[in-house]
């Protein structure tokens, strides 16, 4: 028997014997014994009632204090309660941690019950998959996320691969969905926004198609001439020269395209700032202006240069030359003969700016956001005819990115365009005027 129970037996026996002896003294042994045992029973019943009340309403009733067997029972109850509370706190903490993590995730997370109903979902589930929690809690997921491909995927029960669908709220957003069964036939549905990847893949495909297309035309022309020449028995020197000149033109065009592609790929892969130096932009622009005058040739553009000789720029000479010359050449090529082109390099509110302002035909506003995309041209035939590859402004954009700079394009149809490169103060330094110039002032 349990020691506590033995003690109760002893207590009860003691009360009975004690009250019998005491009762014998006063001549009422049975009455006193009945009273003694009765008091014990009443006390026991009170503990029982208290326990019953506590079982019915654990929130507001406390576990009573008692000695003996009841004390042990109550202590044991205390211990069980404490353990349960601790386990509950642990579980709540774990659940809170899981929910916090799942809420903070950029991926959509939905927990689906065995019956296919929504148990829980995080905020991205609303934007990516249109499942709102707690509004949609308890609803069938297939009734909320109505996508035939998803319905088929969910019903096959074959979840080794993810599927890709478009977001029900925004058809431009691509989402991959992976279902993972867990627990007792519950499911975890995870949706990931892969729009960027899809776009990148699309860009890669377009890029390959564009390069192939750009190369095919000069190659076809070259191939045609080579074939014609090989089939001719005799050929006049003049004709030969004419043919060779066209062939040369086409090969130069291919060369330019390959050069621009290589420049772009270098800009994308080489680590920035590898060859940074203090550049005398004014001197560099003087050289580019000479080249622009040669390119302008018979067009006789009025090209002016206004550059601050004391304003230096920290950067990669080769890359900046390429960016500036692309902008200057565009101005020359897209401005009708005789009109003005201004080139400037000067201090600005936020660092320094280089700009080329032309008085050409201008660019319609809808084209401006796309100009720096590879192979984007407003007028393809015109660009090709003037020797453009369609890559110039992409190169400019990449060079500026590597120099923490920004490109601003302002243009008005019929009036001309201004292409401005804004460099931050961290990249520029104003040297002392030439007379007091010492070595330190040009160092960075
Ligand atoms: N100064 C300019 N004036 C008018 N249009 C321009 C000017 N610069 C660029 N563009 C337009 O932007 C397009 C993209 O320029 P770019 O990337 O340098 O390619 P490309 O000059 O080889 O065609 C050009 O085809 C042209 O339509
Ligand atoms: Mg160009």
Short mmCIF file of C-alpha atoms and ligand atoms in Angstrom, two decimals:
data_model
loop_
_atom_site.label_atom_id
_atom_site.label_comp_id
_atom_site.label_asym_id
_atom_site.label_seq_id
_atom_site.Cartn_x
_atom_site.Cartn_y
_atom_site.Cartn_z
CA UNK A 1 0.00 0.00 0.00
CA UNK A 2 1.11 3.58 -0.64
CA UNK A 3 2.88 5.10 2.42
CA UNK A 4 0.57 8.13 2.32
CA UNK A 5 -2.42 5.84 2.49
CA UNK A 6 -0.88 4.00 5.45
CA UNK A 7 -0.53 7.34 7.19
CA UNK A 8 -4.20 8.11 6.60
CA UNK A 9 -5.11 4.70 8.04
CA UNK A 10 -2.99 5.49 11.08
CA UNK A 11 -4.53 8.94 11.45
CA UNK A 12 -8.06 7.50 11.20
CA UNK A 13 -7.19 4.70 13.67
CA UNK A 14 -5.58 7.27 16.02
CA UNK A 15 -8.69 9.51 15.88
CA UNK A 16 -10.98 6.52 16.54
CA UNK A 17 -8.90 5.12 19.41
CA UNK A 18 -8.14 8.54 20.90
CA UNK A 19 -11.77 9.69 20.82
CA UNK A 20 -12.93 6.30 22.28
CA UNK A 21 -10.47 6.72 25.21
CA UNK A 22 -11.41 10.38 25.66
CA UNK A 23 -15.13 9.42 25.36
CA UNK A 24 -14.65 6.66 27.96
CA UNK A 25 -13.45 9.33 30.41
CA UNK A 26 -16.52 11.43 29.99
CA UNK A 27 -18.77 8.37 29.74
CA UNK A 28 -19.70 8.86 25.99
CA UNK A 29 -17.13 6.82 24.10
CA UNK A 30 -19.23 6.14 20.97
CA UNK A 31 -20.56 9.66 20.67
CA UNK A 32 -17.06 11.17 20.88
CA UNK A 33 -15.68 8.51 18.50
CA UNK A 34 -18.50 9.27 16.01
CA UNK A 35 -17.77 13.01 16.29
CA UNK A 36 -14.01 12.40 15.81
CA UNK A 37 -14.48 10.17 12.73
CA UNK A 38 -17.24 12.52 11.47
CA UNK A 39 -14.83 15.49 11.64
CA UNK A 40 -12.29 13.46 9.62
CA UNK A 41 -14.93 12.59 7.01
CA UNK A 42 -16.09 16.25 6.80
CA UNK A 43 -12.49 17.40 6.25
CA UNK A 44 -12.01 14.75 3.55
CA UNK A 45 -15.28 15.72 1.88
CA UNK A 46 -14.19 19.39 1.92
CA UNK A 47 -10.96 18.50 0.13
CA UNK A 48 -12.96 16.39 -2.35
CA UNK A 49 -15.39 19.27 -2.93
CA UNK A 50 -12.52 21.69 -3.42
CA UNK A 51 -10.87 19.30 -5.89
CA UNK A 52 -14.17 18.92 -7.75
CA UNK A 53 -14.61 22.69 -7.90
CA UNK A 54 -11.06 23.09 -9.18
CA UNK A 55 -11.60 20.43 -11.87
CA UNK A 56 -14.71 22.28 -13.04
CA UNK A 57 -13.12 25.73 -13.08
CA UNK A 58 -9.35 25.65 -13.18
CA UNK A 59 -8.99 29.30 -14.10
CA UNK A 60 -10.43 30.90 -10.98
CA UNK A 61 -10.15 28.17 -8.34
CA UNK A 62 -6.76 27.40 -6.76
CA UNK A 63 -5.53 23.97 -5.81
CA UNK A 64 -6.01 23.84 -2.00
CA UNK A 65 -3.26 23.28 0.54
CA UNK A 66 -3.61 20.17 2.65
CA UNK A 67 -1.57 17.70 4.65
CA UNK A 68 -1.38 13.95 4.42
CA UNK A 69 -2.61 11.99 1.47
CA UNK A 70 -4.58 14.97 0.12
CA UNK A 71 -1.48 17.11 0.30
CA UNK A 72 0.36 14.57 -1.85
CA UNK A 73 -2.48 14.42 -4.36
CA UNK A 74 -2.54 18.21 -4.59
CA UNK A 75 1.26 18.45 -4.89
CA UNK A 76 1.18 15.89 -7.71
CA UNK A 77 -1.53 17.93 -9.46
CA UNK A 78 0.63 21.06 -9.04
CA UNK A 79 3.56 19.28 -10.67
CA UNK A 80 1.50 17.99 -13.61
CA UNK A 81 0.04 21.46 -14.15
CA UNK A 82 3.46 23.09 -14.11
CA UNK A 83 4.83 20.58 -16.61
CA UNK A 84 1.85 21.04 -18.91
CA UNK A 85 2.22 24.82 -18.72
CA UNK A 86 5.93 24.55 -19.55
CA UNK A 87 5.26 22.25 -22.51
CA UNK A 88 2.52 24.59 -23.73
CA UNK A 89 4.85 27.58 -23.44
CA UNK A 90 7.52 25.71 -25.40
CA UNK A 91 5.04 24.73 -28.10
CA UNK A 92 3.68 28.27 -28.30
CA UNK A 93 7.19 29.64 -28.59
CA UNK A 94 8.05 27.14 -31.33
CA UNK A 95 4.85 27.96 -33.19
CA UNK A 96 5.48 31.70 -32.82
CA UNK A 97 9.02 31.24 -34.07
CA UNK A 98 7.80 29.21 -37.07
CA UNK A 99 5.09 31.78 -37.83
CA UNK A 100 7.53 34.69 -37.50
CA UNK A 101 10.01 32.95 -39.81
CA UNK A 102 7.31 32.01 -42.32
CA UNK A 103 5.82 35.52 -42.15
CA UNK A 104 9.20 37.12 -42.78
CA UNK A 105 9.90 34.82 -45.74
CA UNK A 106 9.53 36.38 -49.18
CA UNK A 107 8.04 33.08 -50.37
CA UNK A 108 4.35 32.31 -50.00
CA UNK A 109 3.71 29.61 -47.37
CA UNK A 110 0.31 27.94 -46.97
CA UNK A 111 -0.50 25.10 -44.58
CA UNK A 112 -3.30 22.93 -45.92
CA UNK A 113 -5.26 20.44 -43.80
CA UNK A 114 -5.83 16.80 -44.62
CA UNK A 115 -9.19 17.82 -46.19
CA UNK A 116 -7.51 20.37 -48.46
CA UNK A 117 -8.61 23.42 -46.44
CA UNK A 118 -6.44 26.42 -45.64
CA UNK A 119 -5.11 26.24 -42.05
CA UNK A 120 -2.62 29.08 -42.16
CA UNK A 121 -0.90 31.35 -44.70
CA UNK A 122 1.75 34.07 -44.53
CA UNK A 123 1.34 37.60 -46.03
CA UNK A 124 3.22 36.87 -49.30
CA UNK A 125 0.63 34.14 -50.00
CA UNK A 126 -1.87 36.97 -50.53
CA UNK A 127 0.18 38.89 -53.09
CA UNK A 128 1.63 35.86 -54.90
CA UNK A 129 -1.23 33.34 -54.78
CA UNK A 130 -4.28 35.36 -53.73
CA UNK A 131 -4.70 33.39 -50.48
CA UNK A 132 -5.53 35.76 -47.62
CA UNK A 133 -5.15 34.76 -43.99
CA UNK A 134 -7.16 34.82 -41.74
CA UNK A 135 -9.99 35.74 -44.18
CA UNK A 136 -9.67 32.51 -46.20
CA UNK A 137 -8.96 30.20 -43.24
CA UNK A 138 -10.98 26.97 -43.45
CA UNK A 139 -11.77 27.46 -47.17
CA UNK A 140 -10.78 24.88 -49.77
CA UNK A 141 -7.46 25.96 -51.29
CA UNK A 142 -8.60 24.85 -54.76
CA UNK A 143 -11.59 27.21 -54.51
CA UNK A 144 -9.36 30.17 -53.71
CA UNK A 145 -6.38 29.45 -55.96
CA UNK A 146 -8.28 28.68 -59.15
CA UNK A 147 -5.63 27.65 -61.62
CA UNK A 148 -6.18 24.55 -63.79
CA UNK A 149 -2.50 23.64 -63.75
CA UNK A 150 -2.31 23.92 -59.97
CA UNK A 151 -5.54 21.91 -59.56
CA UNK A 152 -4.10 19.13 -61.69
CA UNK A 153 -0.80 19.21 -59.78
CA UNK A 154 -2.53 19.16 -56.38
CA UNK A 155 -4.74 16.24 -57.40
CA UNK A 156 -2.07 13.98 -58.91
CA UNK A 157 -0.30 13.60 -55.56
CA UNK A 158 3.04 13.55 -57.42
CA UNK A 159 5.03 16.40 -55.88
CA UNK A 160 8.66 15.68 -56.76
CA UNK A 161 8.79 18.58 -59.22
CA UNK A 162 7.56 22.14 -58.77
CA UNK A 163 5.18 23.73 -61.27
CA UNK A 164 5.18 27.26 -62.63
CA UNK A 165 2.02 29.37 -62.86
CA UNK A 166 1.25 33.07 -63.16
CA UNK A 167 -0.02 34.90 -60.09
CA UNK A 168 -3.85 35.17 -60.08
CA UNK A 169 -3.61 38.84 -58.98
CA UNK A 170 -0.96 39.85 -61.50
CA UNK A 171 -0.45 37.78 -64.64
CA UNK A 172 3.00 39.36 -65.13
CA UNK A 173 4.27 37.66 -61.96
CA UNK A 174 5.59 34.13 -62.40
CA UNK A 175 5.42 31.80 -59.40
CA UNK A 176 6.76 28.28 -58.93
CA UNK A 177 4.72 26.13 -56.57
CA UNK A 178 6.03 23.14 -54.63
CA UNK A 179 3.79 21.00 -52.44
CA UNK A 180 5.39 19.07 -49.56
CA UNK A 181 3.26 16.60 -47.57
CA UNK A 182 3.97 16.54 -43.82
CA UNK A 183 2.45 15.37 -40.50
CA UNK A 184 -0.81 13.47 -40.75
CA UNK A 185 -1.56 14.07 -44.45
CA UNK A 186 -1.22 17.84 -44.14
CA UNK A 187 0.51 19.76 -46.90
CA UNK A 188 2.89 22.67 -47.06
CA UNK A 189 2.42 24.75 -50.23
CA UNK A 190 5.36 27.02 -51.03
CA UNK A 191 5.16 29.62 -53.79
CA UNK A 192 8.25 31.47 -55.00
CA UNK A 193 8.36 34.59 -57.16
CA UNK A 194 10.56 33.71 -60.15
CA UNK A 195 9.59 36.65 -62.35
CA UNK A 196 13.16 37.96 -62.37
CA UNK A 197 14.55 34.59 -63.45
CA UNK A 198 11.92 34.23 -66.18
CA UNK A 199 12.71 37.75 -67.43
CA UNK A 200 16.46 37.01 -67.37
CA UNK A 201 15.92 33.84 -69.36
CA UNK A 202 13.75 35.78 -71.82
CA UNK A 203 16.44 38.47 -72.08
CA UNK A 204 19.10 35.84 -72.72
CA UNK A 205 17.01 34.28 -75.49
CA UNK A 206 16.29 37.68 -77.06
CA UNK A 207 19.95 38.62 -76.80
CA UNK A 208 21.13 35.51 -78.64
CA UNK A 209 18.42 36.03 -81.27
CA UNK A 210 19.42 39.70 -81.68
CA UNK A 211 23.14 38.99 -81.99
CA UNK A 212 22.48 36.27 -84.56
CA UNK A 213 20.21 38.60 -86.50
CA UNK A 214 22.75 41.46 -86.40
CA UNK A 215 25.54 39.20 -87.64
CA UNK A 216 23.48 37.45 -90.29
CA UNK A 217 22.91 40.47 -92.52
CA UNK A 218 26.59 41.46 -93.02
CA UNK A 219 27.52 37.79 -93.30
CA UNK A 220 24.91 37.23 -96.00
CA UNK A 221 26.16 40.26 -97.94
CA UNK A 222 29.79 39.15 -97.59
CA UNK A 223 28.94 35.57 -98.58
CA UNK A 224 27.00 36.82 -101.60
CA UNK A 225 29.89 38.93 -102.87
CA UNK A 226 32.46 36.20 -102.27
CA UNK A 227 30.30 33.76 -104.21
CA UNK A 228 29.76 36.19 -107.09
CA UNK A 229 33.46 37.00 -107.25
CA UNK A 230 34.50 33.35 -107.32
CA UNK A 231 32.08 32.65 -110.19
CA UNK A 232 33.30 35.55 -112.32
CA UNK A 233 35.94 34.73 -114.92
CA UNK A 234 36.97 38.26 -115.49
CA UNK A 235 36.32 41.37 -113.49
CA UNK A 236 37.05 45.02 -114.05
CA UNK A 237 39.29 46.65 -111.47
CA UNK A 238 36.69 49.32 -110.78
CA UNK A 239 33.99 46.73 -110.12
CA UNK A 240 36.36 44.75 -107.96
CA UNK A 241 37.19 47.83 -105.93
CA UNK A 242 33.50 48.61 -105.50
CA UNK A 243 32.73 45.05 -104.39
CA UNK A 244 35.69 44.95 -102.04
CA UNK A 245 34.68 48.29 -100.55
CA UNK A 246 31.19 46.96 -99.74
CA UNK A 247 32.75 43.80 -98.30
CA UNK A 248 35.07 45.92 -96.20
CA UNK A 249 32.11 47.98 -94.96
CA UNK A 250 30.30 44.82 -93.87
CA UNK A 251 33.32 43.40 -92.14
CA UNK A 252 33.82 46.70 -90.29
CA UNK A 253 30.19 46.50 -89.21
CA UNK A 254 30.73 43.00 -87.83
CA UNK A 255 33.94 44.09 -86.18
CA UNK A 256 32.14 46.98 -84.46
CA UNK A 257 29.42 44.67 -83.24
CA UNK A 258 31.91 42.13 -81.86
CA UNK A 259 33.95 44.94 -80.24
CA UNK A 260 30.85 46.35 -78.55
CA UNK A 261 29.79 42.88 -77.40
CA UNK A 262 33.22 42.25 -75.91
CA UNK A 263 33.19 45.65 -74.19
CA UNK A 264 29.78 44.90 -72.70
CA UNK A 265 30.82 41.47 -71.51
CA UNK A 266 33.99 42.90 -69.92
CA UNK A 267 31.94 45.58 -68.19
CA UNK A 268 29.66 42.92 -66.79
CA UNK A 269 32.32 40.51 -65.62
CA UNK A 270 35.44 42.48 -64.64
CA UNK A 271 35.52 43.70 -61.02
CA UNK A 272 35.00 47.49 -60.88
CA UNK A 273 37.72 49.94 -59.86
CA UNK A 274 40.51 47.62 -60.98
CA UNK A 275 42.24 50.39 -62.97
CA UNK A 276 40.93 53.56 -61.38
CA UNK A 277 43.04 56.69 -61.81
CA UNK A 278 42.64 60.46 -61.57
CA UNK A 279 41.47 61.49 -65.02
CA UNK A 280 41.93 64.86 -66.61
CA UNK A 281 38.48 64.85 -68.21
CA UNK A 282 38.98 68.20 -69.97
CA UNK A 283 42.01 66.82 -71.88
CA UNK A 284 40.21 63.58 -72.65
CA UNK A 285 37.21 65.47 -74.03
CA UNK A 286 39.43 67.69 -76.18
CA UNK A 287 40.60 64.50 -77.92
CA UNK A 288 37.06 63.19 -78.29
CA UNK A 289 35.95 66.52 -79.73
CA UNK A 290 38.64 66.17 -82.44
CA UNK A 291 37.34 62.73 -83.29
CA UNK A 292 33.76 64.03 -83.36
CA UNK A 293 34.78 66.75 -85.82
CA UNK A 294 36.33 64.07 -88.06
CA UNK A 295 33.15 61.97 -87.78
CA UNK A 296 31.00 65.02 -88.51
CA UNK A 297 33.17 65.68 -91.60
CA UNK A 298 31.00 67.24 -94.30
CA UNK A 299 28.06 67.64 -91.92
CA UNK A 300 29.87 70.61 -90.42
CA UNK A 301 28.28 70.48 -87.00
CA UNK A 302 29.13 73.34 -84.67
CA UNK A 303 30.71 71.33 -81.87
CA UNK A 304 31.62 73.31 -78.74
CA UNK A 305 33.44 72.09 -75.66
CA UNK A 306 33.21 73.72 -72.25
CA UNK A 307 35.23 71.71 -69.73
CA UNK A 308 36.59 72.68 -66.31
CA UNK A 309 40.31 71.81 -66.50
CA UNK A 310 40.64 71.65 -62.70
CA UNK A 311 37.82 69.17 -62.17
CA UNK A 312 39.26 65.67 -62.07
CA UNK A 313 37.40 62.39 -62.04
CA UNK A 314 38.48 59.15 -60.39
CA UNK A 315 37.68 56.24 -62.68
CA UNK A 316 38.72 53.88 -65.42
CA UNK A 317 40.04 55.85 -68.38
CA UNK A 318 39.22 53.27 -71.03
CA UNK A 319 35.66 52.77 -69.81
CA UNK A 320 34.90 56.48 -69.43
CA UNK A 321 36.38 57.23 -72.87
CA UNK A 322 34.08 54.59 -74.32
CA UNK A 323 31.00 56.02 -72.54
CA UNK A 324 31.70 59.66 -73.42
CA UNK A 325 32.58 58.88 -77.04
CA UNK A 326 29.39 56.83 -77.45
CA UNK A 327 27.31 59.82 -76.30
CA UNK A 328 29.23 62.30 -78.46
CA UNK A 329 29.07 60.04 -81.52
CA UNK A 330 25.33 59.59 -81.07
CA UNK A 331 24.90 63.37 -80.99
CA UNK A 332 26.87 63.70 -84.22
CA UNK A 333 25.01 60.86 -85.91
CA UNK A 334 21.51 61.90 -84.87
CA UNK A 335 21.86 65.65 -85.49
CA UNK A 336 21.21 67.11 -88.95
CA UNK A 337 24.20 68.81 -90.65
CA UNK A 338 25.23 72.27 -89.56
CA UNK A 339 23.45 72.26 -86.22
CA UNK A 340 25.02 72.81 -82.80
CA UNK A 341 26.34 70.19 -80.41
CA UNK A 342 27.53 71.23 -76.93
CA UNK A 343 29.86 69.10 -74.85
CA UNK A 344 30.41 70.12 -71.22
CA UNK A 345 32.20 68.93 -68.08
CA UNK A 346 31.53 70.95 -64.95
CA UNK A 347 30.87 70.89 -61.23
CA UNK A 348 27.25 70.20 -60.26
CA UNK A 349 25.21 70.43 -57.03
CA UNK A 350 25.91 66.77 -56.41
CA UNK A 351 29.49 66.22 -57.61
CA UNK A 352 30.14 66.74 -61.31
CA UNK A 353 28.39 66.32 -64.61
CA UNK A 354 29.30 65.55 -68.17
CA UNK A 355 26.69 66.31 -70.77
CA UNK A 356 26.17 66.31 -74.51
CA UNK A 357 23.41 68.56 -75.79
CA UNK A 358 22.44 68.24 -79.41
CA UNK A 359 19.90 70.03 -81.58
CA UNK A 360 18.84 66.92 -83.43
CA UNK A 361 15.47 65.34 -84.06
CA UNK A 362 14.86 64.43 -80.40
CA UNK A 363 13.39 61.24 -78.97
CA UNK A 364 9.72 60.54 -78.16
CA UNK A 365 9.13 60.08 -74.38
CA UNK A 366 7.91 56.46 -74.74
CA UNK A 367 11.32 55.40 -76.09
CA UNK A 368 13.45 57.07 -73.42
CA UNK A 369 13.13 54.40 -70.66
CA UNK A 370 14.20 51.71 -73.16
CA UNK A 371 17.18 53.42 -74.81
CA UNK A 372 19.76 51.70 -72.59
CA UNK A 373 18.40 48.22 -73.42
CA UNK A 374 20.64 46.19 -75.68
CA UNK A 375 19.78 46.58 -79.38
CA UNK A 376 16.97 49.03 -78.65
CA UNK A 377 16.76 51.58 -81.42
CA UNK A 378 14.13 54.16 -82.25
CA UNK A 379 14.77 53.74 -85.95
CA UNK A 380 16.70 50.55 -86.71
CA UNK A 381 17.39 51.23 -90.39
CA UNK A 382 18.71 54.69 -89.59
CA UNK A 383 20.91 53.42 -86.74
CA UNK A 384 22.42 50.66 -88.91
CA UNK A 385 22.94 53.00 -91.85
CA UNK A 386 24.96 55.33 -89.63
CA UNK A 387 27.08 52.46 -88.31
CA UNK A 388 25.26 51.97 -85.00
CA UNK A 389 25.26 48.63 -83.23
CA UNK A 390 22.39 49.41 -80.86
CA UNK A 391 24.71 48.70 -77.95
CA UNK A 392 26.18 52.18 -77.34
CA UNK A 393 23.83 53.32 -74.59
CA UNK A 394 23.97 49.89 -72.86
CA UNK A 395 27.72 50.37 -72.66
CA UNK A 396 27.20 53.90 -71.26
CA UNK A 397 24.78 52.57 -68.65
CA UNK A 398 27.21 49.87 -67.50
CA UNK A 399 30.19 52.21 -67.35
CA UNK A 400 28.21 54.70 -65.27
CA UNK A 401 27.00 51.93 -62.94
CA UNK A 402 30.63 51.02 -62.32
CA UNK A 403 31.40 54.66 -61.50
CA UNK A 404 28.45 55.19 -59.10
CA UNK A 405 27.06 57.60 -61.67
CA UNK A 406 23.67 58.12 -63.26
CA UNK A 407 22.47 58.77 -66.78
CA UNK A 408 19.76 61.35 -67.32
CA UNK A 409 18.10 61.74 -70.69
CA UNK A 410 16.08 64.80 -71.58
CA UNK A 411 14.66 65.18 -75.04
CA UNK A 412 12.11 67.09 -76.98
CA UNK A 413 10.95 66.04 -80.42
CA UNK A 414 12.19 68.51 -83.02
CA UNK A 415 14.44 70.36 -80.56
CA UNK A 416 17.15 67.94 -79.55
CA UNK A 417 18.34 65.80 -76.68
CA UNK A 418 20.62 66.15 -73.67
CA UNK A 419 22.41 63.12 -72.26
CA UNK A 420 23.84 63.89 -68.80
CA UNK A 421 26.18 61.72 -66.70
CA UNK A 422 26.03 62.69 -63.01
CA UNK A 423 29.05 61.70 -60.92
CA UNK A 424 28.95 61.72 -57.11
CA UNK A 425 31.33 63.94 -55.06
CA UNK A 426 33.21 60.81 -53.94
CA UNK A 427 34.46 60.45 -57.53
CA UNK A 428 35.46 64.04 -58.21
CA UNK A 429 38.08 66.44 -57.00
CA UNK A 430 38.80 70.03 -57.88
CA UNK A 431 42.52 70.59 -58.22
CA UNK A 432 44.11 73.97 -57.49
CA UNK A 433 44.39 76.24 -60.57
CA UNK A 434 47.40 75.49 -62.79
CA UNK A 435 49.68 78.22 -61.32
CA UNK A 436 49.62 76.79 -57.78
CA UNK A 437 49.23 73.19 -58.80
CA UNK A 438 51.41 70.87 -56.75
CA UNK A 439 51.59 67.13 -56.91
CA UNK A 440 49.36 66.39 -53.92
CA UNK A 441 46.41 68.31 -55.31
CA UNK A 442 45.96 65.87 -58.19
CA UNK A 443 46.45 62.76 -56.10
CA UNK A 444 43.50 60.88 -54.69
N1 LIG B 1 21.43 62.02 -79.48
C1 LIG B 1 20.42 61.26 -79.90
N2 LIG B 1 19.39 61.82 -80.60
C2 LIG B 1 18.38 61.06 -81.02
N3 LIG B 1 18.27 59.72 -80.81
C3 LIG B 1 19.27 59.13 -80.15
C4 LIG B 1 20.38 59.85 -79.65
N4 LIG B 1 21.20 58.99 -79.00
C5 LIG B 1 20.60 57.78 -79.10
N5 LIG B 1 19.46 57.86 -79.79
C6 LIG B 1 18.52 56.74 -80.06
O1 LIG B 1 18.81 55.71 -79.15
C7 LIG B 1 19.08 54.52 -79.85
C8 LIG B 1 20.09 53.69 -79.07
O2 LIG B 1 21.34 54.32 -79.05
P1 LIG B 1 22.66 53.46 -79.00
O3 LIG B 1 22.49 52.48 -77.89
O4 LIG B 1 23.82 54.35 -78.95
O5 LIG B 1 22.62 52.60 -80.32
P2 LIG B 1 23.00 53.05 -81.81
O6 LIG B 1 23.45 54.45 -81.77
O7 LIG B 1 24.08 52.11 -82.17
O8 LIG B 1 21.78 52.81 -82.60
C9 LIG B 1 19.56 54.93 -81.20
O9 LIG B 1 19.30 53.95 -82.16
C10 LIG B 1 18.73 56.16 -81.43
O10 LIG B 1 17.46 55.80 -81.93
MG1 LIG B 2 25.21 54.75 -80.40
#
